[in-house]
Amino acid sequence: MIDRRTASFPQAWDRPEVGCWGGMNFAQATELYVKDMRRYGRINSDRTEHSYRHRLACLQTDIGNRDPRTVGRNDIKRSLSRWDNPNTQRNAHAIFISFFDWSMEEGLRKDNPARQVRKAKKRETSVYRLTRDEVVALIDACMTEREERIILLGVCEGVRNQELRGLRGEHFQRPGYMWVSPDIGKGKRERWIPVLPEAGAIVEKIRATVQPDEYVIPARRPSNPPWNTRWREYPEKPSSPQAVWRSVVEIAQRAGIAAHVHPHLLRHAYGDHVAKYAGLRAAQALLGHASVDTTASTYVDKPGLDELSISVHGFQWRPTGGYPPVEHPETPVEATTGIEPVQSDIGSVEPKVEDEDEGEPS
């Protein structure tokens, strides 16, 4: 990774005019790029910044920290070959394109080598879809209040893992709603989520017992190691992602679900059913998606397992009560040969009918 403590680079107010840059290595350019993306609002969280820095650090290593003006399309292709998964390649490729677009805007170079490389074809991801019965089984398998908070806030409010761990008592101050504040929401997007009836009881407990500055899913440590049967919670600290992950896996095993259930599947379960029930635009707002296309492609375009089950309900190859009588259509007395002329009133000429009184002239 790039060492920001030793990388020397000009500050924003010390930058030369466009096209007047001196010598620069890739690490210095990366620092300036990240600062600008932060200011432009393209990077809004530490997690996103870490992802950008990691991809650019891989390219920096592959080119030997050269001047970004000397990077060519073959360097981009060689760096992208680090990742076998085409979806990961597309993510890294998009970051490279953004970096060299910024380089062109700053006058560092006149072309974008990343745009000269063909993008990898996106691979459809396989996501396990929870049915209604499986969601109910997860709720019933909860043994502690902490587990109820994790499962119910996931399947009834559709929050992400990082949002779930960042929830505090202040996010439940408004009766009937849960607030996802910009500091915990993805892309700093704020949203209000109505509390579903099944989560009403646990939300009321949170409102009554959790202080505004305390975390709903706090960090905890075992108080009797190495047996780890008793835990002490630290409300002033959030839980770790691994702790929430392990809790969901254990609850799913108790519920008898054979698939690997992780925290984000709880959000998918919420999105699958809410998108059908509330509509596309409402689902986008409830899920906090920046684009309605994300909501449509993930939760609307493909039918869920419950919908597929309903669509084939009652169908079987061997009827138990005998085959129903077949209603034959009416059969004409004489079948046509299929080559008779078609009679039509359009464009037809009425035939001339001779008058009965008309005869041979007398």
mmCIF file of C-alpha atoms in Angstrom:
data_model
loop_
_atom_site.group_PDB
_atom_site.id
_atom_site.type_symbol
_atom_site.label_atom_id
_atom_site.label_comp_id
_atom_site.label_asym_id
_atom_site.label_seq_id
_atom_site.Cartn_x
_atom_site.Cartn_y
_atom_site.Cartn_z
ATOM 1 C CA MET A 1 0.000 0.000 0.000
ATOM 2 C CA ILE A 2 0.997 3.623 -0.416
ATOM 3 C CA ASP A 3 2.724 5.175 2.585
ATOM 4 C CA ARG A 4 1.057 8.565 2.900
ATOM 5 C CA ARG A 5 3.478 9.675 5.587
ATOM 6 C CA THR A 6 6.516 9.527 3.292
ATOM 7 C CA ALA A 7 4.899 10.403 -0.033
ATOM 8 C CA SER A 8 5.732 14.024 -0.820
ATOM 9 C CA PHE A 9 3.293 15.845 -3.066
ATOM 10 C CA PRO A 10 2.136 19.408 -3.660
ATOM 11 C CA GLN A 11 -0.913 20.680 -1.823
ATOM 12 C CA ALA A 12 -4.005 21.742 -3.727
ATOM 13 C CA TRP A 13 -3.076 25.417 -3.536
ATOM 14 C CA ASP A 14 0.514 24.693 -4.652
ATOM 15 C CA ARG A 15 -0.426 22.825 -7.802
ATOM 16 C CA PRO A 16 0.901 24.125 -11.102
ATOM 17 C CA GLU A 17 -1.370 25.124 -13.924
ATOM 18 C CA VAL A 18 -2.717 22.490 -16.277
ATOM 19 C CA GLY A 19 0.067 21.133 -18.481
ATOM 20 C CA CYS A 20 2.871 22.590 -16.317
ATOM 21 C CA TRP A 21 3.530 19.595 -14.077
ATOM 22 C CA GLY A 22 7.068 18.573 -13.254
ATOM 23 C CA GLY A 23 8.326 15.125 -12.299
ATOM 24 C CA MET A 24 5.928 12.967 -10.333
ATOM 25 C CA ASN A 25 5.716 9.330 -9.327
ATOM 26 C CA PHE A 26 2.547 7.254 -9.163
ATOM 27 C CA ALA A 27 2.226 7.447 -5.363
ATOM 28 C CA GLN A 28 2.182 11.254 -5.432
ATOM 29 C CA ALA A 29 -0.426 11.287 -8.184
ATOM 30 C CA THR A 30 -2.575 8.827 -6.217
ATOM 31 C CA GLU A 31 -2.584 11.113 -3.181
ATOM 32 C CA LEU A 32 -3.721 14.096 -5.238
ATOM 33 C CA TYR A 33 -6.348 11.985 -7.006
ATOM 34 C CA VAL A 34 -7.873 10.682 -3.746
ATOM 35 C CA LYS A 35 -7.981 14.191 -2.260
ATOM 36 C CA ASP A 36 -9.809 15.489 -5.339
ATOM 37 C CA MET A 37 -12.281 12.572 -5.338
ATOM 38 C CA ARG A 38 -13.038 13.300 -1.702
ATOM 39 C CA ARG A 39 -13.664 16.946 -2.521
ATOM 40 C CA TYR A 40 -15.823 16.080 -5.548
ATOM 41 C CA GLY A 41 -17.962 13.733 -3.453
ATOM 42 C CA ARG A 42 -16.986 10.640 -5.462
ATOM 43 C CA ILE A 43 -15.348 9.025 -2.416
ATOM 44 C CA ASN A 44 -17.517 9.399 0.678
ATOM 45 C CA SER A 45 -16.310 6.740 3.112
ATOM 46 C CA ASP A 46 -13.084 5.301 4.432
ATOM 47 C CA ARG A 47 -14.075 1.902 3.064
ATOM 48 C CA THR A 48 -14.438 3.266 -0.462
ATOM 49 C CA GLU A 49 -11.136 5.100 -0.165
ATOM 50 C CA HIS A 50 -9.437 1.897 0.971
ATOM 51 C CA SER A 51 -10.813 0.080 -2.078
ATOM 52 C CA TYR A 52 -9.549 2.798 -4.450
ATOM 53 C CA ARG A 53 -6.145 2.892 -2.808
ATOM 54 C CA HIS A 54 -5.784 -0.888 -2.901
ATOM 55 C CA ARG A 55 -6.475 -1.112 -6.656
ATOM 56 C CA LEU A 56 -4.165 1.784 -7.449
ATOM 57 C CA ALA A 57 -1.462 0.361 -5.182
ATOM 58 C CA CYS A 58 -1.542 -2.857 -7.232
ATOM 59 C CA LEU A 59 -1.008 -0.842 -10.418
ATOM 60 C CA GLN A 60 1.725 1.161 -8.716
ATOM 61 C CA THR A 61 3.563 -2.052 -7.810
ATOM 62 C CA ASP A 62 3.209 -3.466 -11.324
ATOM 63 C CA ILE A 63 4.703 -0.357 -12.972
ATOM 64 C CA GLY A 64 7.404 0.202 -10.356
ATOM 65 C CA ASN A 65 5.971 3.512 -9.130
ATOM 66 C CA ARG A 66 6.794 5.216 -12.429
ATOM 67 C CA ASP A 67 5.479 8.548 -13.573
ATOM 68 C CA PRO A 68 1.775 8.061 -14.505
ATOM 69 C CA ARG A 69 2.516 9.781 -17.830
ATOM 70 C CA THR A 70 4.581 6.759 -18.892
ATOM 71 C CA VAL A 71 1.849 4.157 -18.253
ATOM 72 C CA GLY A 72 0.520 2.417 -21.377
ATOM 73 C CA ARG A 73 -2.324 0.048 -22.204
ATOM 74 C CA ASN A 74 -0.077 -3.001 -21.784
ATOM 75 C CA ASP A 75 0.637 -1.922 -18.204
ATOM 76 C CA ILE A 76 -3.110 -1.732 -17.566
ATOM 77 C CA LYS A 77 -3.702 -5.179 -19.073
ATOM 78 C CA ARG A 78 -0.887 -6.711 -17.057
ATOM 79 C CA SER A 79 -2.226 -5.249 -13.823
ATOM 80 C CA LEU A 80 -5.814 -6.361 -14.544
ATOM 81 C CA SER A 81 -4.586 -9.912 -15.033
ATOM 82 C CA ARG A 82 -4.004 -10.054 -11.272
ATOM 83 C CA TRP A 83 -7.705 -10.845 -10.787
ATOM 84 C CA ASP A 84 -9.291 -13.948 -12.289
ATOM 85 C CA ASN A 85 -12.874 -12.964 -11.559
ATOM 86 C CA PRO A 86 -14.193 -10.721 -14.378
ATOM 87 C CA ASN A 87 -16.373 -8.734 -11.960
ATOM 88 C CA THR A 88 -13.320 -7.872 -9.862
ATOM 89 C CA GLN A 89 -11.498 -6.885 -13.044
ATOM 90 C CA ARG A 90 -14.369 -4.570 -13.989
ATOM 91 C CA ASN A 91 -14.186 -2.903 -10.577
ATOM 92 C CA ALA A 92 -10.430 -2.324 -10.831
ATOM 93 C CA HIS A 93 -10.778 -1.239 -14.464
ATOM 94 C CA ALA A 94 -13.358 1.404 -13.518
ATOM 95 C CA ILE A 95 -10.987 2.827 -10.892
ATOM 96 C CA PHE A 96 -8.114 2.928 -13.409
ATOM 97 C CA ILE A 97 -10.342 4.736 -15.911
ATOM 98 C CA SER A 98 -11.352 7.271 -13.271
ATOM 99 C CA PHE A 99 -7.724 7.866 -12.264
ATOM 100 C CA PHE A 100 -6.486 8.493 -15.800
ATOM 101 C CA ASP A 101 -9.535 10.631 -16.625
ATOM 102 C CA TRP A 102 -8.479 12.786 -13.692
ATOM 103 C CA SER A 103 -4.916 12.786 -15.059
ATOM 104 C CA MET A 104 -6.214 14.174 -18.343
ATOM 105 C CA GLU A 105 -8.251 16.845 -16.550
ATOM 106 C CA GLU A 106 -5.150 17.904 -14.618
ATOM 107 C CA GLY A 107 -3.064 18.053 -17.793
ATOM 108 C CA LEU A 108 -0.771 15.181 -16.821
ATOM 109 C CA ARG A 109 -1.404 13.343 -20.076
ATOM 110 C CA LYS A 110 -3.469 13.609 -23.245
ATOM 111 C CA ASP A 111 -4.955 10.115 -23.406
ATOM 112 C CA ASN A 112 -6.400 7.467 -21.112
ATOM 113 C CA PRO A 113 -4.648 4.084 -21.465
ATOM 114 C CA ALA A 114 -7.323 2.371 -19.367
ATOM 115 C CA ARG A 115 -9.976 3.272 -21.938
ATOM 116 C CA GLN A 116 -7.894 1.571 -24.608
ATOM 117 C CA VAL A 117 -8.406 -1.812 -22.911
ATOM 118 C CA ARG A 118 -11.605 -3.783 -23.446
ATOM 119 C CA LYS A 119 -13.676 -4.336 -20.327
ATOM 120 C CA ALA A 120 -14.197 -7.865 -19.040
ATOM 121 C CA LYS A 121 -17.651 -9.331 -19.556
ATOM 122 C CA LYS A 122 -19.735 -9.173 -16.426
ATOM 123 C CA ARG A 123 -20.472 -12.530 -14.832
ATOM 124 C CA GLU A 124 -23.884 -13.088 -13.320
ATOM 125 C CA THR A 125 -23.553 -13.654 -9.588
ATOM 126 C CA SER A 126 -25.412 -16.438 -7.821
ATOM 127 C CA VAL A 127 -27.295 -15.225 -4.751
ATOM 128 C CA TYR A 128 -29.206 -17.528 -2.419
ATOM 129 C CA ARG A 129 -32.774 -16.284 -2.034
ATOM 130 C CA LEU A 130 -34.501 -16.802 1.294
ATOM 131 C CA THR A 131 -38.160 -17.824 1.184
ATOM 132 C CA ARG A 132 -40.792 -16.579 3.594
ATOM 133 C CA ASP A 133 -40.663 -19.848 5.534
ATOM 134 C CA GLU A 134 -36.880 -19.567 5.896
ATOM 135 C CA VAL A 135 -37.152 -15.968 7.123
ATOM 136 C CA VAL A 136 -39.728 -17.029 9.719
ATOM 137 C CA ALA A 137 -37.432 -19.889 10.763
ATOM 138 C CA LEU A 138 -34.566 -17.414 11.255
ATOM 139 C CA ILE A 139 -36.733 -15.189 13.452
ATOM 140 C CA ASP A 140 -37.936 -18.139 15.536
ATOM 141 C CA ALA A 141 -34.368 -19.451 15.968
ATOM 142 C CA CYS A 142 -33.175 -16.336 17.814
ATOM 143 C CA MET A 143 -32.309 -17.117 21.443
ATOM 144 C CA THR A 144 -31.117 -13.746 22.779
ATOM 145 C CA GLU A 145 -32.188 -10.128 22.389
ATOM 146 C CA ARG A 146 -28.948 -9.400 20.571
ATOM 147 C CA GLU A 147 -29.745 -12.064 17.982
ATOM 148 C CA GLU A 148 -33.285 -10.709 17.601
ATOM 149 C CA ARG A 149 -31.904 -7.255 16.882
ATOM 150 C CA ILE A 150 -29.547 -8.580 14.222
ATOM 151 C CA ILE A 151 -32.137 -10.720 12.416
ATOM 152 C CA LEU A 152 -35.194 -8.456 12.703
ATOM 153 C CA LEU A 153 -33.364 -5.277 11.727
ATOM 154 C CA GLY A 154 -31.941 -7.182 8.749
ATOM 155 C CA VAL A 155 -35.093 -8.832 7.382
ATOM 156 C CA CYS A 156 -37.614 -6.174 8.496
ATOM 157 C CA GLU A 157 -35.610 -2.981 7.833
ATOM 158 C CA GLY A 158 -33.180 -4.092 5.118
ATOM 159 C CA VAL A 159 -30.056 -2.433 6.528
ATOM 160 C CA ARG A 160 -26.570 -3.286 5.338
ATOM 161 C CA ASN A 161 -24.001 -4.888 7.629
ATOM 162 C CA GLN A 162 -22.092 -1.628 8.139
ATOM 163 C CA GLU A 163 -25.360 0.252 8.743
ATOM 164 C CA LEU A 164 -26.514 -2.350 11.253
ATOM 165 C CA ARG A 165 -23.268 -2.084 13.222
ATOM 166 C CA GLY A 166 -23.438 1.729 13.153
ATOM 167 C CA LEU A 167 -26.987 2.031 14.505
ATOM 168 C CA ARG A 168 -27.272 3.897 17.801
ATOM 169 C CA GLY A 169 -30.140 4.839 20.041
ATOM 170 C CA GLU A 170 -30.500 8.201 18.285
ATOM 171 C CA HIS A 171 -31.565 6.395 15.101
ATOM 172 C CA PHE A 172 -34.784 5.182 16.783
ATOM 173 C CA GLN A 173 -35.962 8.415 18.415
ATOM 174 C CA ARG A 174 -38.803 8.928 15.936
ATOM 175 C CA PRO A 175 -41.725 6.590 16.736
ATOM 176 C CA GLY A 176 -42.543 4.162 13.945
ATOM 177 C CA TYR A 177 -39.381 4.886 11.916
ATOM 178 C CA MET A 178 -35.716 4.004 11.837
ATOM 179 C CA TRP A 179 -33.274 6.648 10.660
ATOM 180 C CA VAL A 180 -30.210 5.751 8.619
ATOM 181 C CA SER A 181 -28.031 8.810 9.032
ATOM 182 C CA PRO A 182 -25.501 9.942 6.401
ATOM 183 C CA ASP A 183 -22.549 8.937 8.577
ATOM 184 C CA ILE A 184 -23.506 5.244 8.439
ATOM 185 C CA GLY A 185 -25.382 5.070 5.112
ATOM 186 C CA LYS A 186 -23.640 3.985 1.933
ATOM 187 C CA GLY A 187 -22.602 6.981 -0.138
ATOM 188 C CA LYS A 188 -23.697 9.213 2.773
ATOM 189 C CA ARG A 189 -27.306 8.761 1.649
ATOM 190 C CA GLU A 190 -29.850 9.424 4.383
ATOM 191 C CA ARG A 191 -33.132 7.527 4.518
ATOM 192 C CA TRP A 192 -36.064 6.823 6.823
ATOM 193 C CA ILE A 193 -37.423 3.268 7.029
ATOM 194 C CA PRO A 194 -40.873 2.485 8.502
ATOM 195 C CA VAL A 195 -40.748 -0.133 11.249
ATOM 196 C CA LEU A 196 -42.580 -3.285 10.177
ATOM 197 C CA PRO A 197 -44.999 -4.798 12.722
ATOM 198 C CA GLU A 198 -42.815 -7.870 13.317
ATOM 199 C CA ALA A 199 -39.938 -5.599 14.386
ATOM 200 C CA GLY A 200 -42.122 -3.303 16.481
ATOM 201 C CA ALA A 201 -41.499 -5.041 19.804
ATOM 202 C CA ILE A 202 -37.709 -5.152 19.495
ATOM 203 C CA VAL A 203 -37.607 -1.511 18.339
ATOM 204 C CA GLU A 204 -39.600 -0.433 21.396
ATOM 205 C CA LYS A 205 -37.086 -2.274 23.606
ATOM 206 C CA ILE A 206 -34.267 -0.428 21.845
ATOM 207 C CA ARG A 207 -35.996 2.912 22.415
ATOM 208 C CA ALA A 208 -36.441 2.105 26.103
ATOM 209 C CA THR A 209 -33.007 0.648 26.917
ATOM 210 C CA VAL A 210 -30.436 2.088 24.482
ATOM 211 C CA GLN A 211 -29.142 5.601 25.061
ATOM 212 C CA PRO A 212 -28.843 7.964 22.054
ATOM 213 C CA ASP A 213 -25.036 7.636 21.951
ATOM 214 C CA GLU A 214 -24.957 3.858 22.587
ATOM 215 C CA TYR A 215 -24.718 1.235 19.857
ATOM 216 C CA VAL A 216 -27.633 -1.103 19.213
ATOM 217 C CA ILE A 217 -25.266 -3.985 18.367
ATOM 218 C CA PRO A 218 -22.378 -3.236 20.734
ATOM 219 C CA ALA A 219 -18.988 -4.872 20.907
ATOM 220 C CA ARG A 220 -18.629 -7.671 23.419
ATOM 221 C CA ARG A 221 -15.898 -9.734 25.020
ATOM 222 C CA PRO A 222 -16.064 -13.074 26.865
ATOM 223 C CA SER A 223 -15.943 -12.717 30.636
ATOM 224 C CA ASN A 224 -14.980 -16.349 31.296
ATOM 225 C CA PRO A 225 -12.312 -17.367 28.786
ATOM 226 C CA PRO A 226 -11.550 -19.927 27.465
ATOM 227 C CA TRP A 227 -15.096 -21.320 27.867
ATOM 228 C CA ASN A 228 -16.687 -18.152 26.438
ATOM 229 C CA THR A 229 -20.167 -18.820 27.771
ATOM 230 C CA ARG A 230 -20.663 -15.394 29.372
ATOM 231 C CA TRP A 231 -20.192 -12.106 27.574
ATOM 232 C CA ARG A 232 -19.680 -8.505 28.583
ATOM 233 C CA GLU A 233 -20.961 -5.812 26.253
ATOM 234 C CA TYR A 234 -19.376 -2.411 25.607
ATOM 235 C CA PRO A 235 -22.206 -0.089 24.431
ATOM 236 C CA GLU A 236 -19.802 2.718 23.528
ATOM 237 C CA LYS A 237 -18.125 0.578 20.840
ATOM 238 C CA PRO A 238 -19.709 -0.972 17.716
ATOM 239 C CA SER A 239 -19.610 -4.679 17.023
ATOM 240 C CA SER A 240 -17.099 -6.029 14.517
ATOM 241 C CA PRO A 241 -18.227 -7.318 11.102
ATOM 242 C CA GLN A 242 -16.926 -10.792 11.958
ATOM 243 C CA ALA A 243 -19.032 -10.973 15.141
ATOM 244 C CA VAL A 244 -22.248 -10.115 13.271
ATOM 245 C CA TRP A 245 -21.313 -12.584 10.529
ATOM 246 C CA ARG A 246 -20.776 -15.426 13.028
ATOM 247 C CA SER A 247 -24.066 -14.670 14.774
ATOM 248 C CA VAL A 248 -26.056 -14.914 11.533
ATOM 249 C CA VAL A 249 -24.331 -18.167 10.562
ATOM 250 C CA GLU A 250 -25.095 -19.731 13.952
ATOM 251 C CA ILE A 251 -28.749 -18.638 13.843
ATOM 252 C CA ALA A 252 -29.158 -20.065 10.334
ATOM 253 C CA GLN A 253 -27.729 -23.401 11.456
ATOM 254 C CA ARG A 254 -30.200 -23.557 14.352
ATOM 255 C CA ALA A 255 -33.001 -22.690 11.931
ATOM 256 C CA GLY A 256 -32.123 -25.733 9.811
ATOM 257 C CA ILE A 257 -31.109 -23.779 6.695
ATOM 258 C CA ALA A 258 -28.460 -25.772 4.850
ATOM 259 C CA ALA A 259 -27.240 -22.846 2.721
ATOM 260 C CA HIS A 260 -24.533 -20.444 3.871
ATOM 261 C CA VAL A 261 -26.541 -17.498 5.209
ATOM 262 C CA HIS A 262 -24.637 -14.260 5.820
ATOM 263 C CA PRO A 263 -25.809 -10.780 6.919
ATOM 264 C CA HIS A 264 -26.319 -9.376 3.413
ATOM 265 C CA LEU A 265 -28.788 -12.166 2.585
ATOM 266 C CA LEU A 266 -31.087 -10.668 5.222
ATOM 267 C CA ARG A 267 -31.130 -7.443 3.210
ATOM 268 C CA HIS A 268 -31.775 -9.418 0.014
ATOM 269 C CA ALA A 269 -34.744 -11.132 1.663
ATOM 270 C CA TYR A 270 -36.176 -7.732 2.614
ATOM 271 C CA GLY A 271 -35.592 -6.356 -0.874
ATOM 272 C CA ASP A 272 -37.105 -9.373 -2.649
ATOM 273 C CA HIS A 273 -40.438 -9.079 -0.868
ATOM 274 C CA VAL A 274 -40.665 -5.305 -0.431
ATOM 275 C CA ALA A 275 -39.918 -4.630 -4.119
ATOM 276 C CA LYS A 276 -42.926 -6.767 -5.095
ATOM 277 C CA TYR A 277 -45.164 -5.412 -2.334
ATOM 278 C CA ALA A 278 -44.342 -1.681 -2.312
ATOM 279 C CA GLY A 279 -43.288 -1.055 -5.917
ATOM 280 C CA LEU A 280 -40.014 -0.156 -7.571
ATOM 281 C CA ARG A 281 -39.659 3.498 -6.522
ATOM 282 C CA ALA A 282 -40.614 2.863 -2.912
ATOM 283 C CA ALA A 283 -38.212 -0.084 -2.758
ATOM 284 C CA GLN A 284 -35.392 2.103 -4.084
ATOM 285 C CA ALA A 285 -35.974 4.637 -1.316
ATOM 286 C CA LEU A 286 -36.287 1.973 1.393
ATOM 287 C CA LEU A 287 -33.122 0.165 0.294
ATOM 288 C CA GLY A 288 -31.094 3.341 -0.230
ATOM 289 C CA HIS A 289 -30.027 2.650 -3.810
ATOM 290 C CA ALA A 290 -28.512 5.505 -5.774
ATOM 291 C CA SER A 291 -30.049 4.240 -9.034
ATOM 292 C CA VAL A 292 -33.406 2.608 -9.646
ATOM 293 C CA ASP A 293 -31.649 0.295 -12.119
ATOM 294 C CA THR A 294 -29.885 -1.406 -9.209
ATOM 295 C CA THR A 295 -33.220 -2.094 -7.523
ATOM 296 C CA ALA A 296 -34.797 -3.347 -10.749
ATOM 297 C CA SER A 297 -31.961 -5.639 -11.815
ATOM 298 C CA THR A 298 -31.480 -7.137 -8.341
ATOM 299 C CA TYR A 299 -34.984 -7.521 -6.958
ATOM 300 C CA VAL A 300 -37.593 -7.055 -9.709
ATOM 301 C CA ASP A 301 -36.337 -8.523 -12.980
ATOM 302 C CA LYS A 302 -36.102 -12.078 -11.620
ATOM 303 C CA PRO A 303 -39.004 -13.796 -9.815
ATOM 304 C CA GLY A 304 -38.397 -14.994 -6.277
ATOM 305 C CA LEU A 305 -38.702 -18.558 -5.070
ATOM 306 C CA ASP A 306 -42.114 -17.912 -3.512
ATOM 307 C CA GLU A 307 -43.410 -16.555 -6.824
ATOM 308 C CA LEU A 308 -42.086 -19.591 -8.691
ATOM 309 C CA SER A 309 -43.745 -21.912 -6.174
ATOM 310 C CA ILE A 310 -47.094 -20.148 -6.587
ATOM 311 C CA SER A 311 -46.823 -20.233 -10.376
ATOM 312 C CA VAL A 312 -46.664 -24.067 -10.465
ATOM 313 C CA HIS A 313 -48.960 -24.682 -7.493
ATOM 314 C CA GLY A 314 -51.363 -27.554 -8.215
ATOM 315 C CA PHE A 315 -49.538 -28.826 -11.267
ATOM 316 C CA GLN A 316 -48.640 -32.525 -11.448
ATOM 317 C CA TRP A 317 -48.085 -35.050 -14.196
ATOM 318 C CA ARG A 318 -50.266 -37.792 -12.676
ATOM 319 C CA PRO A 319 -53.654 -36.421 -11.567
ATOM 320 C CA THR A 320 -54.993 -38.163 -8.455
ATOM 321 C CA GLY A 321 -58.677 -37.950 -9.407
ATOM 322 C CA GLY A 322 -58.436 -39.052 -13.036
ATOM 323 C CA TYR A 323 -58.037 -36.925 -16.088
ATOM 324 C CA PRO A 324 -60.674 -34.228 -16.558
ATOM 325 C CA PRO A 325 -63.053 -34.656 -19.516
ATOM 326 C CA VAL A 326 -61.771 -33.146 -22.688
ATOM 327 C CA GLU A 327 -64.040 -30.570 -24.261
ATOM 328 C CA HIS A 328 -63.775 -30.973 -28.007
ATOM 329 C CA PRO A 329 -64.477 -27.950 -30.139
ATOM 330 C CA GLU A 330 -67.435 -28.014 -32.440
ATOM 331 C CA THR A 331 -66.676 -30.073 -35.524
ATOM 332 C CA PRO A 332 -68.167 -28.929 -38.822
ATOM 333 C CA VAL A 333 -70.159 -31.460 -40.835
ATOM 334 C CA GLU A 334 -67.902 -31.041 -43.777
ATOM 335 C CA ALA A 335 -64.341 -29.959 -43.323
ATOM 336 C CA THR A 336 -62.866 -27.457 -45.671
ATOM 337 C CA THR A 337 -60.011 -28.339 -47.960
ATOM 338 C CA GLY A 338 -58.112 -25.195 -47.085
ATOM 339 C CA ILE A 339 -57.961 -23.910 -50.650
ATOM 340 C CA GLU A 340 -61.365 -22.270 -50.914
ATOM 341 C CA PRO A 341 -61.356 -18.610 -51.931
ATOM 342 C CA VAL A 342 -61.784 -16.167 -49.094
ATOM 343 C CA GLN A 343 -64.912 -14.065 -49.250
ATOM 344 C CA SER A 344 -64.504 -10.457 -48.208
ATOM 345 C CA ASP A 345 -66.680 -7.397 -48.415
ATOM 346 C CA ILE A 346 -63.650 -5.169 -48.833
ATOM 347 C CA GLY A 347 -63.175 -4.211 -52.434
ATOM 348 C CA SER A 348 -65.966 -6.545 -53.600
ATOM 349 C CA VAL A 349 -68.420 -5.520 -56.333
ATOM 350 C CA GLU A 350 -72.070 -6.248 -55.828
ATOM 351 C CA PRO A 351 -73.238 -8.618 -58.607
ATOM 352 C CA LYS A 352 -75.851 -7.316 -60.984
ATOM 353 C CA VAL A 353 -79.285 -8.908 -60.425
ATOM 354 C CA GLU A 354 -81.629 -9.007 -63.372
ATOM 355 C CA ASP A 355 -85.118 -7.721 -62.835
ATOM 356 C CA GLU A 356 -87.743 -10.480 -62.924
ATOM 357 C CA ASP A 357 -89.897 -8.316 -65.181
ATOM 358 C CA GLU A 358 -87.111 -7.928 -67.633
ATOM 359 C CA GLY A 359 -87.376 -10.301 -70.529
ATOM 360 C CA GLU A 360 -87.001 -10.455 -74.209
ATOM 361 C CA PRO A 361 -88.323 -7.385 -75.932
ATOM 362 C CA SER A 362 -91.779 -7.827 -77.221
#
